[in-house]
Coordinates of C-alpha atoms and ligand atoms in Angstrom, one line a residue:
X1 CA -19.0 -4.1 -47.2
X2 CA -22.8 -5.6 -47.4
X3 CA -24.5 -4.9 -50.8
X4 CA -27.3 -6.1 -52.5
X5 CA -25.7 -8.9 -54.1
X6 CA -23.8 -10.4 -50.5
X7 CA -25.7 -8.8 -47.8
X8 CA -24.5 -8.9 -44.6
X9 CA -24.5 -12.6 -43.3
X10 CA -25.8 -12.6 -39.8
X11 CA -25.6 -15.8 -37.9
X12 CA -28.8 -16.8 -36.1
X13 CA -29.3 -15.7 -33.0
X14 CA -29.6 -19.6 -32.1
X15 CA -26.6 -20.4 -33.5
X16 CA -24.6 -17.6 -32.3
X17 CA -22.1 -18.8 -29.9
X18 CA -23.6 -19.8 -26.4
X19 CA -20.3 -18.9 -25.1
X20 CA -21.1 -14.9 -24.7
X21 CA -25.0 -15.8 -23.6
X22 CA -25.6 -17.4 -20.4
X23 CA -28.1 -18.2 -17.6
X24 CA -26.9 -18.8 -14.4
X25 CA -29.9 -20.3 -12.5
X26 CA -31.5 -21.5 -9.1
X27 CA -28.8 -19.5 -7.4
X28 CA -28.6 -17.6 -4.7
X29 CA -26.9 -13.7 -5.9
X30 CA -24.9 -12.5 -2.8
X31 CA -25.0 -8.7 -3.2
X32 CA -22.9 -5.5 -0.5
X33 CA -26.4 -5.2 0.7
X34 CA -28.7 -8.2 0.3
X35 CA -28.9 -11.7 -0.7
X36 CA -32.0 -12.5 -3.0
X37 CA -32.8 -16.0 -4.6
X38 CA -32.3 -14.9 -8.2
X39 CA -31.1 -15.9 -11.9
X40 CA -29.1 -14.4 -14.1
X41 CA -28.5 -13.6 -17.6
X42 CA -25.3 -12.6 -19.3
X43 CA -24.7 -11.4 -22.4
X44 CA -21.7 -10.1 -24.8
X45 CA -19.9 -10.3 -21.4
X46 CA -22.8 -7.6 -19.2
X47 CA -25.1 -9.2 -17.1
X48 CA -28.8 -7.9 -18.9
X49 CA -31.3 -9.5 -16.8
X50 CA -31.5 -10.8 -12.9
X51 CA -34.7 -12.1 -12.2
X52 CA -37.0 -15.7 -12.0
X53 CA -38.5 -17.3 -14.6
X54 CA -36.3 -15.0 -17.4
X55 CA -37.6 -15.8 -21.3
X56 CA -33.8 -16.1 -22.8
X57 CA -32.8 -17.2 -26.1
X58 CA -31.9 -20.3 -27.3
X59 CA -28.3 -21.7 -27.7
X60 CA -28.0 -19.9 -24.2
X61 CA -25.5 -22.2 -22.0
X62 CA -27.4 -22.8 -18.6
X63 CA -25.2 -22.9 -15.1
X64 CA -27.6 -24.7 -12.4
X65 CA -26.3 -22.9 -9.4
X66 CA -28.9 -25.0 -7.0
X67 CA -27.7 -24.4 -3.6
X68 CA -24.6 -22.0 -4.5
X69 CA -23.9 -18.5 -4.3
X70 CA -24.0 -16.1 -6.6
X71 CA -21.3 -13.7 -6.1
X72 CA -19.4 -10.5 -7.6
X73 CA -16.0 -11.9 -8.7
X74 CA -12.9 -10.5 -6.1
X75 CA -11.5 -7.3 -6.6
X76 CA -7.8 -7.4 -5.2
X77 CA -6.9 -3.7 -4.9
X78 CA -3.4 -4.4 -3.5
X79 CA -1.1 -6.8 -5.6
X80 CA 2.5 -6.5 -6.9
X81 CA 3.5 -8.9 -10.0
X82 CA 6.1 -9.1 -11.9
X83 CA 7.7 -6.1 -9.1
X84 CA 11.2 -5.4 -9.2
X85 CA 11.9 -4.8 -5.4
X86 CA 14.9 -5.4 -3.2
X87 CA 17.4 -6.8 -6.2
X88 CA 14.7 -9.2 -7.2
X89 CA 11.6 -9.6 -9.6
X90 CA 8.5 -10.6 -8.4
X91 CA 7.9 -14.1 -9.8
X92 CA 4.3 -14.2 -10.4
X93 CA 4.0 -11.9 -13.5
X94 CA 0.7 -10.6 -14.8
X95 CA -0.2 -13.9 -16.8
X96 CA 0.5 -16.7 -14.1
X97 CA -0.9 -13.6 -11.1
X98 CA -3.8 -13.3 -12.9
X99 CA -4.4 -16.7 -13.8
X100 CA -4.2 -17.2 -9.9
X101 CA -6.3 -14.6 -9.0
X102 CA -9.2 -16.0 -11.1
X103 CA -8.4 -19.8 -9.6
X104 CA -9.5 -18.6 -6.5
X105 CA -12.5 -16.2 -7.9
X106 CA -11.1 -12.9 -8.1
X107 CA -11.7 -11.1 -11.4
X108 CA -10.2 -8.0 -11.0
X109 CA -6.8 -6.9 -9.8
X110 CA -5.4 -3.1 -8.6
X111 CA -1.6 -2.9 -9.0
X112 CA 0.7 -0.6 -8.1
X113 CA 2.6 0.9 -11.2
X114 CA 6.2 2.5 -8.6
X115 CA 8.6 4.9 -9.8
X116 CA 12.1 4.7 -8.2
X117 CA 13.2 7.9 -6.5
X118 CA 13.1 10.3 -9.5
X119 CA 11.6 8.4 -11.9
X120 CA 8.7 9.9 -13.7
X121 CA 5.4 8.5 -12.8
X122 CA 4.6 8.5 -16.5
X123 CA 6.8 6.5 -17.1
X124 CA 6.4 3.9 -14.4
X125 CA 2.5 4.2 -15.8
X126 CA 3.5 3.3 -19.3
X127 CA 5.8 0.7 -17.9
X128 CA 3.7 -1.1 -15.8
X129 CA 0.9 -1.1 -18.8
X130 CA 3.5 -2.1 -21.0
X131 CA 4.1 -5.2 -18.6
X132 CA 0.6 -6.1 -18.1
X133 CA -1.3 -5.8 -21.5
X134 CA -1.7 -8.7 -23.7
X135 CA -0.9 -10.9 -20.8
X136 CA -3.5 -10.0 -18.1
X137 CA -6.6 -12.6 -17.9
X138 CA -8.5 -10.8 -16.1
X139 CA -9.4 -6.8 -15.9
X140 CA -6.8 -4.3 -14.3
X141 CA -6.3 -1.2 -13.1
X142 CA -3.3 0.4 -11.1
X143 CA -2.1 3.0 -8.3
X144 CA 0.9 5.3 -9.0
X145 CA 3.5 5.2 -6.6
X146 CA 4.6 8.8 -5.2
X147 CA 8.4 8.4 -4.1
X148 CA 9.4 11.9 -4.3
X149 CA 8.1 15.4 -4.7
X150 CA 8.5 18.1 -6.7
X151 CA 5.8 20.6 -9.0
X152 CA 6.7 17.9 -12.3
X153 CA 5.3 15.3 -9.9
X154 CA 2.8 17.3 -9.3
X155 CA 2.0 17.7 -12.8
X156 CA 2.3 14.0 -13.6
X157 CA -0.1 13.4 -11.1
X158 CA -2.9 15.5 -12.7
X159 CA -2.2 14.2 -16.4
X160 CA -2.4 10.6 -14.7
X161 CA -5.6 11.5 -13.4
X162 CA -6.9 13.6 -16.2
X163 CA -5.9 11.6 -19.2
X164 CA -4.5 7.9 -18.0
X165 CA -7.5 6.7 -15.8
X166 CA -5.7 6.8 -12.8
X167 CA -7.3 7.8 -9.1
X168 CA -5.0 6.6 -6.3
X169 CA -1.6 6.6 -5.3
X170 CA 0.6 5.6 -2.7
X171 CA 3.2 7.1 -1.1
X172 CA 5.4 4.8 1.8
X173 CA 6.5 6.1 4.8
X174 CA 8.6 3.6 5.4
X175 CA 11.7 1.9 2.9
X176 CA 14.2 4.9 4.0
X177 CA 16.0 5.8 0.5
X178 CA 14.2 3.3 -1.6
X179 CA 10.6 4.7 -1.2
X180 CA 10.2 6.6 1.8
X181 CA 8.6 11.0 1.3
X182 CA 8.7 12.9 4.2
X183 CA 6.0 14.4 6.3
X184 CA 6.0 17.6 4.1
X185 CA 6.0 15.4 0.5
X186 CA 3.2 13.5 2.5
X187 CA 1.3 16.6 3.2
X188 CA 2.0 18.1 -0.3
X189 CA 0.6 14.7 -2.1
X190 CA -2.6 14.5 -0.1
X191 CA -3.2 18.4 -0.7
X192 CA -2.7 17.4 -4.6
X193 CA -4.9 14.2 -4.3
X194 CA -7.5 16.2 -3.0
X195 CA -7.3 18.9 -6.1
X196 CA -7.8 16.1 -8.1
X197 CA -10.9 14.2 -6.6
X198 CA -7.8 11.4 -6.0
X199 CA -7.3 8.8 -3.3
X200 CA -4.1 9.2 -1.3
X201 CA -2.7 6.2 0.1
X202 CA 0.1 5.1 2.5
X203 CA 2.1 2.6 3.4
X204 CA 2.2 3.4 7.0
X205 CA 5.6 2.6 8.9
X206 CA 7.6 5.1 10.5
X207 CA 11.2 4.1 8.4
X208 CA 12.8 6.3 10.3
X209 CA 13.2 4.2 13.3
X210 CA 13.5 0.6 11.1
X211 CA 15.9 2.2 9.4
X212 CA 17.4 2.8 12.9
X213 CA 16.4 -0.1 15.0
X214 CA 17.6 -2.2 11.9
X215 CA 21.3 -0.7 12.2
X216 CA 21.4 -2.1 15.6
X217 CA 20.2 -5.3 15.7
X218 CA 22.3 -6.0 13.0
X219 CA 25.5 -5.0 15.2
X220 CA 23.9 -6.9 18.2
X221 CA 24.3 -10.1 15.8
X222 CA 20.9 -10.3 15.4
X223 CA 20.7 -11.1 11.2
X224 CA 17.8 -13.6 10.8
X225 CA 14.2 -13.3 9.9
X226 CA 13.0 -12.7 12.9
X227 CA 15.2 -9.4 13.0
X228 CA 12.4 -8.0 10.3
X229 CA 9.7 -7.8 12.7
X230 CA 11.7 -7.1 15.9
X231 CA 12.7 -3.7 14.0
X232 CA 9.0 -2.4 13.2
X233 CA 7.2 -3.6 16.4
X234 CA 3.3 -2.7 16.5
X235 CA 3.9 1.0 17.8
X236 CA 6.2 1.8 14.8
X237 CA 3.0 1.0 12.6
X238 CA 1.1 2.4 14.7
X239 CA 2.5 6.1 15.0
X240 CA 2.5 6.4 11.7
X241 CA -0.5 5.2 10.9
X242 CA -1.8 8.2 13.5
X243 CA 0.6 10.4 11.9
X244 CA -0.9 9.6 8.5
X245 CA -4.3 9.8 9.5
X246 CA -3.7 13.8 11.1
X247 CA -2.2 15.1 8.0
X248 CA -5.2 13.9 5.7
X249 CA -7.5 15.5 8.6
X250 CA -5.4 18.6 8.2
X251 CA -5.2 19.0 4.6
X252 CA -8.9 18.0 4.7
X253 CA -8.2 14.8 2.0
X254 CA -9.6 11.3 2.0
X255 CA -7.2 8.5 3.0
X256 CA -6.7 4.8 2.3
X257 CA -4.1 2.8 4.6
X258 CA -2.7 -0.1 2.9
X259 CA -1.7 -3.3 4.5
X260 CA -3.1 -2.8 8.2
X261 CA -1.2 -5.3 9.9
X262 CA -1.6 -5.4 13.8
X263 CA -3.9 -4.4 16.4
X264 CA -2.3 -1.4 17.8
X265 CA -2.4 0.4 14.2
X266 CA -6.3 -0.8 13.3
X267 CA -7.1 0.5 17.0
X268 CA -5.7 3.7 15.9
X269 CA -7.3 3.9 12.6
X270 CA -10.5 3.1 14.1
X271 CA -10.0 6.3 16.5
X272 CA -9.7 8.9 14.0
X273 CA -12.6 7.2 11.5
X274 CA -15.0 7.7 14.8
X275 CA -13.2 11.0 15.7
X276 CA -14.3 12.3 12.1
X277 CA -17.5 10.3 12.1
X278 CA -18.4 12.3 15.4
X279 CA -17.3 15.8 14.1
X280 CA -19.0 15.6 10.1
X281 CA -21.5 12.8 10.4
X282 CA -18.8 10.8 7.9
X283 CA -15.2 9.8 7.5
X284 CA -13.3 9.7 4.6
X285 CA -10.8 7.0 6.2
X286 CA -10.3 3.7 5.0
X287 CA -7.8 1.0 6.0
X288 CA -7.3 -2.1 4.4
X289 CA -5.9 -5.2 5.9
X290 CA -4.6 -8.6 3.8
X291 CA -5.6 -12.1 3.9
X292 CA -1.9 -12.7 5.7
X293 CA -2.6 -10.8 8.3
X294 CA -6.0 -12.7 8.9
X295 CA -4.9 -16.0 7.4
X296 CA -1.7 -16.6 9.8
X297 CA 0.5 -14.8 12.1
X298 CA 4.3 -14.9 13.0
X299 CA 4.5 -18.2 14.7
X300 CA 8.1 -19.2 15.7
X301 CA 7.3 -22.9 16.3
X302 CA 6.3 -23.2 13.0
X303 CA 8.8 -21.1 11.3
X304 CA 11.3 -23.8 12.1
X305 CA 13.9 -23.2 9.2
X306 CA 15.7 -19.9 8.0
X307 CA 13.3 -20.7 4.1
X308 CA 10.0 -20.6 6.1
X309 CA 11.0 -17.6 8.1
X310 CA 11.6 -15.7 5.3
X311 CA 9.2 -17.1 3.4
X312 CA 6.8 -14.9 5.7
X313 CA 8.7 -11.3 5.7
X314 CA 6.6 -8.6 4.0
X315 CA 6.1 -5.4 5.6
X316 CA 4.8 -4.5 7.8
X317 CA 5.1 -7.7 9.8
X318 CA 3.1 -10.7 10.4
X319 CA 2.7 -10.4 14.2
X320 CA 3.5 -12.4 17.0
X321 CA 0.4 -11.7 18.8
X322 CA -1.8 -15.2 17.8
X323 CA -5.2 -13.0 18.8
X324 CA -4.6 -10.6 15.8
X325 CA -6.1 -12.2 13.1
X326 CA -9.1 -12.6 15.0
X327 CA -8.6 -8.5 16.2
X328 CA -8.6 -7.7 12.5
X329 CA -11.5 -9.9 11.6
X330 CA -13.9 -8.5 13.9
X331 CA -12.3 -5.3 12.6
X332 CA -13.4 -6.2 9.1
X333 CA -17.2 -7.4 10.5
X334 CA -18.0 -4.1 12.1
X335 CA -16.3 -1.5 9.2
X336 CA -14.1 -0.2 11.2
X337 CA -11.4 -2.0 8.2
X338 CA -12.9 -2.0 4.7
X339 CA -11.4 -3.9 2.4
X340 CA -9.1 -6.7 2.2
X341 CA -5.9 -7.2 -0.4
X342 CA -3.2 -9.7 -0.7
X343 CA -0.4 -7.9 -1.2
X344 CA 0.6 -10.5 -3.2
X345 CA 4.9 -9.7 -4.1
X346 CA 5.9 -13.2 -4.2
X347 CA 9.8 -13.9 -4.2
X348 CA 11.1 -17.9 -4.6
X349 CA 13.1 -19.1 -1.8
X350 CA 16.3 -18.5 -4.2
X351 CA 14.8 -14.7 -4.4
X352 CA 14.5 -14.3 -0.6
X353 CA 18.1 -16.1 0.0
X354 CA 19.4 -12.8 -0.8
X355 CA 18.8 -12.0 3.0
X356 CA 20.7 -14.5 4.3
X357 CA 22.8 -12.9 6.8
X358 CA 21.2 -9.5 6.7
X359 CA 17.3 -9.4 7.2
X360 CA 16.9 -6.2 5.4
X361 CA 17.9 -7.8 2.3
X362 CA 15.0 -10.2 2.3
X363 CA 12.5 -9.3 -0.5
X364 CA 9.5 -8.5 1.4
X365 CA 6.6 -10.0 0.4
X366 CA 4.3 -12.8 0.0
X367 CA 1.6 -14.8 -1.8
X368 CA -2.1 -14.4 -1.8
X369 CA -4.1 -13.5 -4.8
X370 CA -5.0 -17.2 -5.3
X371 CA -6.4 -18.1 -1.7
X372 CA -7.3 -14.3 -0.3
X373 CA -11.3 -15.6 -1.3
X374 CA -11.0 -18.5 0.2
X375 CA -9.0 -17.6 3.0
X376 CA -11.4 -14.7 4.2
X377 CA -14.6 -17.0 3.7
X378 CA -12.8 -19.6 6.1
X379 CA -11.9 -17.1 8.9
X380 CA -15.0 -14.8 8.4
X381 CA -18.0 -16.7 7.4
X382 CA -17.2 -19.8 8.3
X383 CA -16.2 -19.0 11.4
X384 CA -19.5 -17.3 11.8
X385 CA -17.6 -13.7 12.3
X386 CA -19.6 -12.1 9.3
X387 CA -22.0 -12.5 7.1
X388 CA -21.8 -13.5 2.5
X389 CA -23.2 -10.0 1.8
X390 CA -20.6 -8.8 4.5
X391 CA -17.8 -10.7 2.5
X392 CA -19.0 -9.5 -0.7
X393 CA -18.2 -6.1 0.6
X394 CA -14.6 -6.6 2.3
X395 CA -13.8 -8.2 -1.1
X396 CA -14.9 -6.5 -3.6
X397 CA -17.7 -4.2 -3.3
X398 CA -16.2 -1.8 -1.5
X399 CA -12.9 -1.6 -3.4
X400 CA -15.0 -0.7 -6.3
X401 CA -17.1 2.1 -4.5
X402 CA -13.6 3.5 -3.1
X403 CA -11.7 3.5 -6.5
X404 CA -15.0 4.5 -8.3
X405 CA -15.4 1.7 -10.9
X406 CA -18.9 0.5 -8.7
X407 CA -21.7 -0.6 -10.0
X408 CA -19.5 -1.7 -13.2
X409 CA -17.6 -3.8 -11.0
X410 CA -18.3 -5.0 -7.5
X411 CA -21.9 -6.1 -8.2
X412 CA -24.4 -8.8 -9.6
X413 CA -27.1 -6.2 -11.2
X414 CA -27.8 -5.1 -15.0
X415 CA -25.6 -3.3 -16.7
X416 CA -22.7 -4.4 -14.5
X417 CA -19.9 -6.5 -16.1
X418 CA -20.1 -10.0 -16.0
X419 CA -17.4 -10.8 -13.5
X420 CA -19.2 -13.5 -11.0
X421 CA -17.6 -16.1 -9.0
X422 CA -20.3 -19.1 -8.7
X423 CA -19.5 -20.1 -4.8
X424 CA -19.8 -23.8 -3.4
X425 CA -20.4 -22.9 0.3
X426 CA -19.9 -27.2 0.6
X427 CA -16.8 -27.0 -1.3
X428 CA -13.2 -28.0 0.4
X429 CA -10.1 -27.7 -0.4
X430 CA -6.7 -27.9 1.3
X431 CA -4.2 -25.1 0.1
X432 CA -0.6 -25.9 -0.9
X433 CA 2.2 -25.0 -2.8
X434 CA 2.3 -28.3 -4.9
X435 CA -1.5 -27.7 -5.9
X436 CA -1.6 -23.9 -6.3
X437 CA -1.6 -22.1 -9.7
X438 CA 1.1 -19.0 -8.8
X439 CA 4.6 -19.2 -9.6
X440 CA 5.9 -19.3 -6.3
X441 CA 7.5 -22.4 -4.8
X442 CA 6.2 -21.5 -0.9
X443 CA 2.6 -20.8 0.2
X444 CA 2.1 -18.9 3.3
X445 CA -1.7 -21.1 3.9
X446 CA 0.2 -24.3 3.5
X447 CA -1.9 -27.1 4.4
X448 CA -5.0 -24.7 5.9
X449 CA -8.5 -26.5 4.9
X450 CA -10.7 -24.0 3.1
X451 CA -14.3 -24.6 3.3
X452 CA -15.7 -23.1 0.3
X453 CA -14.3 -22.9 -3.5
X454 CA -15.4 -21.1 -6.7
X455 CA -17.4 -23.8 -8.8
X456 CA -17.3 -21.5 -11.8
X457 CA -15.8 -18.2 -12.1
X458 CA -16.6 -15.5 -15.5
X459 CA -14.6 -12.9 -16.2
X460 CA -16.4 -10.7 -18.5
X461 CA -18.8 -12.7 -19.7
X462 CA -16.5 -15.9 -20.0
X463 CA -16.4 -19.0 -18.5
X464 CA -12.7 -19.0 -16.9
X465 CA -13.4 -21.5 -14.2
X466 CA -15.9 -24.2 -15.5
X467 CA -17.1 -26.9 -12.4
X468 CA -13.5 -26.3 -10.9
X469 CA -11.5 -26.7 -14.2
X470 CA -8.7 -23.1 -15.0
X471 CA -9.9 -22.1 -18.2
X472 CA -8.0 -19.0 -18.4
X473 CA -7.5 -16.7 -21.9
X474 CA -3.8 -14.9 -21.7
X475 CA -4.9 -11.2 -22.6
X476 CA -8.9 -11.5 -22.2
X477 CA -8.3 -8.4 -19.4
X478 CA -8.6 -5.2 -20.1
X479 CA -7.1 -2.0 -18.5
X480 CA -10.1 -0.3 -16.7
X481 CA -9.6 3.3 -15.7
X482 CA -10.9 4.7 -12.4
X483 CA -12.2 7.9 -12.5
X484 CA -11.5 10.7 -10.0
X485 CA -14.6 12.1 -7.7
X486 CA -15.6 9.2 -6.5
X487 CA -18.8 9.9 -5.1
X488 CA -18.3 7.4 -2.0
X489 CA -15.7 9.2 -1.0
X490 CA -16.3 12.9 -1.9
X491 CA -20.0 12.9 -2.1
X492 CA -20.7 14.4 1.4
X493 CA -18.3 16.8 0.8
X494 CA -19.9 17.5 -3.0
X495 CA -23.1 17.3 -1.2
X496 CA -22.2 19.9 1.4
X497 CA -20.2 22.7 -1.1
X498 CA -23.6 22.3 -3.4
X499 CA -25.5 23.3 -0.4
X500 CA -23.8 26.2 0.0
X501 CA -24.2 27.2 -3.5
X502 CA -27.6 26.5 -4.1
X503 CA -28.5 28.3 -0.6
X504 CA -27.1 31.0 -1.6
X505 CA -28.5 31.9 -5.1
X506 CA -32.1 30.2 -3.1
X507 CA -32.0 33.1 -0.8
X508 CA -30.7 35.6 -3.0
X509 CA -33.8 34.9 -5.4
X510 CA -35.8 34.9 -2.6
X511 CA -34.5 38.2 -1.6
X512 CA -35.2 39.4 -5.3
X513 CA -38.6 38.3 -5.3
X514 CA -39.6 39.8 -2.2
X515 CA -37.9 42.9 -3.0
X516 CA -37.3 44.4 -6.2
X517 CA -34.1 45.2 -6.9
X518 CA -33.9 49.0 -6.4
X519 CA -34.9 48.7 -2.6
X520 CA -32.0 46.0 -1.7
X521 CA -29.3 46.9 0.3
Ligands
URQ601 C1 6.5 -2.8 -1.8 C2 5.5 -3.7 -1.2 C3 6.2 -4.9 -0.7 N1 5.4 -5.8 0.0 C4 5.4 -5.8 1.3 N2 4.3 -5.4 1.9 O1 6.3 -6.2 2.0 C5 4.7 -3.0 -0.2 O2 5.3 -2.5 0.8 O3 3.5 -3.0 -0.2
ZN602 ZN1 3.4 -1.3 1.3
ZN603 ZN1 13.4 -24.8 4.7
ZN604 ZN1 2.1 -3.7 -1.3

């Protein structure tokens, strides 16, 4: 404790660490909704000032961003690390994931914390925190897997929300036995989503018919990779992504499809976003697509052995049709898709052997969280298919606004944290399993050219990228809760209910004023 005779030592501010204060100027900040010429200062990991000509104190470390962009740091809201699925463990764990992730300038990752059938969510929460603290290196926050349903599900669901920081969770419609609710559990968990101001969302396959259509290729001889995506054609996302989309119109909840994989299901999705657009002026439908599904597509002459087939099994499929990542681009470029994950569940080719001779024992999954950034700039700006501000919102900006942690994350403005990637438009770089930071020996991008890399990347205030060079912190991430009510998704229905309130006690005031009280009827 200070006293008279040692009071409190205070280093000057001059000589306090430049690390936590820093100015990143003659950049150009890429916002959701605008792109402004623009400096910026950090400080004890916030960003305080954005402005020209900013008076800042001395000792503060200066990033010339001359010709660069200035960008809010990813937000991956769909990852899986360290996932026990399918009698394997996903290799890259929350150190080396994260790690990744922040090579390739995202700074924030959602994962998905999934019970087994009967498990509590609880304790799949506690788990999955367990796993991840200590060893995350950049900020977190996670989804609950629903995989069965009953009222102590129920009740996990609201203490999740209510004391755990917790505003989303999934439930699968396909993974028969493993994952898979039915239509009722489906219609139950949006109905208690929407109690809670929480996002439902779905894994939208109908598992019914791969469980089926599985069974008989299988017995037709038909045991390789490509038996994955012969047993959940487009139509069988499709249907239930209709499917899922009715019952959150019918319970009157929001709804968030993961992994939108193929034109016919982002065709349908679009539908029923217009079809609620045209009855209540809004939707609360979002659908979410992954840099797979617009980096590559499921090209037999390049899938020439059984390791590289595999290698590209998640679920749903990587389709044959070559126009779709282009289809889900555009998709992306005029909102009728939102945001963009990786889905990143990344087995070795040891992991997905497991399959040989019976496709449905291929751990599904695949890499991303290190090249999603750069993969999306590629396809989308590059290509001249969207615009940075556009990006900015398919990659983070409007994650945040849907899971409620916006403006703290998702944005370059004061107050917000400082997680900023520093983009070199000029940039190149060739992606490759021998080069790239995740645990995984196989890279779905092998050998695309990426036009445009993170220069530097700060997580929360820190340098963890510096002119290219990983300079990661194992535990610097935090756990960031994400609170229910998120006003981008419930505020026209707040809005509307508020209305109704006000109006009434408006005119019955009115009615008071005009007439006193013994003369109402
Ligand atoms: C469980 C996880 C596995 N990854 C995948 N999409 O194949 C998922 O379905 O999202
Ligand atoms: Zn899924
Ligand atoms: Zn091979
Ligand atoms: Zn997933």
């Amino acid at each position: 404790m200070a006293n008279q005779s040692n009071p409190v030592k205070k280093v000057p501010i001059h000589l306090q660490s430049s690390q936590n204060r820093i100015l990143i100027k003659n950049g150009k900040i890429v916002n959701a909704d605008k792109m402004v010429d623009s400096d910026v200062y950090i400080e004890d990991g916030i960003i305080k000032m954005v402005g020209c000509n900013l008076i800042i104190p001395g000792g503060t470390r200066v990033i010339d961003a001359t010709s660069m962009l200035v960008m809010p740091g990813g937000i991956d809201p769909h990852t899986h690390l360290e996932l026990e699925f399918m009698g394997a463990v996903s290799v890259d764990d929350f150190y080396q994931g994260t790690k990744a992730a922040i090579a390739g300038g995202t700074t924030m990752i959602i994962d998905f914390a999934l019970p087994s059938k009967g498990e509590s969510l609880l304790d799949a929460y506690h788990k999955w925190r367990t796993r991840a603290t200590n060893k995350v290196c950049c900020d977190y926050a996670l989804h609950i897997g629903v995989t069965s349903w009953s009222d102590e599900v129920k009740r996990e669901m609201e203490e999740l929300c209510k004391l755990h920081g917790v505003n989303s969770f999934k439930m699968f419609m396909a993974y028969k036995g493993v994952f898979m609710v039915t239509d009722s559990e489906l219609y139950n968990s949006f109905e208690a989503c929407k109690e809670l101001g929480a996002i439902p969302m779905v894994h939208a396959e109908n598992g019914d018919i791969v469980f089926e259509n599985s069974k008989r290729l299988l017995k037709s001889g038909i045991n390789g990779p490509d038996g994955h995506a012969l047993s959940r054609p487009e139509e069988v996302e499709a249907e239930a992504v209709n499917r899922a989309c009715t019952l959150s119109n019918q319970v009157g909840s929001p709804l968030y499809v993961v992994h939108v994989m193929s034109k016919a299901a982002a065709e349908v999705l679009a539908k029923h976003r217009a079809k609620q657009i045209k009855q209540n002026g809004n939707t609360k439908i979002y659908g979410e697509t992954l840099a797979a599904a617009v980096g590559t597509h499921w090209d037999e002459n390049k899938l020439t052995c059984w390791h590289d087939a595999a290698a590209h099994v998640l679920s749903p499929p990587l389709r044959a049709d070559p126009d779709t990542p282009n289809f889900l681009l555009n998709m992306l470029a005029s909102d009728k898709l939102q945001t963009t994950g990786s889905d990143n569940a990344t087995f070795n080719k040891d992991q997905k052997s497991l399959g040989k001779g019976d496709f449905t024992k291929i751990p599904n999954g695949v890499n991303g969280v290190e090249d999603r950034m750069s993969v999306i700039w590629e396809k989308g700006v590059v290509s001249e298919l969207f615009d940075p501000c556009r990006f900015v919102a398919i990659t983070s900006a409007n994650a945040a606004k849907i899971f409620n942690i916006f403006p703290r994350k998702g944005c370059i403005d004061v107050g917000s944290d400082a997680d900023i990637v520093v983009w070199n438009p000029k940039g190149k770089r060739i992606i490759s399993a021998k080069t790239h930071h995740q645990a995984v020996d196989y890279n779905i991008f092998e050998g695309m050219e990426c036009h445009g890399i993170p220069e530097y990347v700060l997580v929360g205030g820190r340098v963890c990228v510096d002119e290219g060079q990983l300079k990661v912190v194992q535990g610097h991430g935090k756990y960031v809760p994400t609170p229910t009510h998120s006003e981008f998704v419930y505020n026209n229905e707040k809005v509307s209910e508020i209305e109704v309130i006000d109006e009434s006690k408006e005119i019955k005031a009115l009615k008071l004023q005009i007439s006193p009280p013994s003369s109402v009827t």
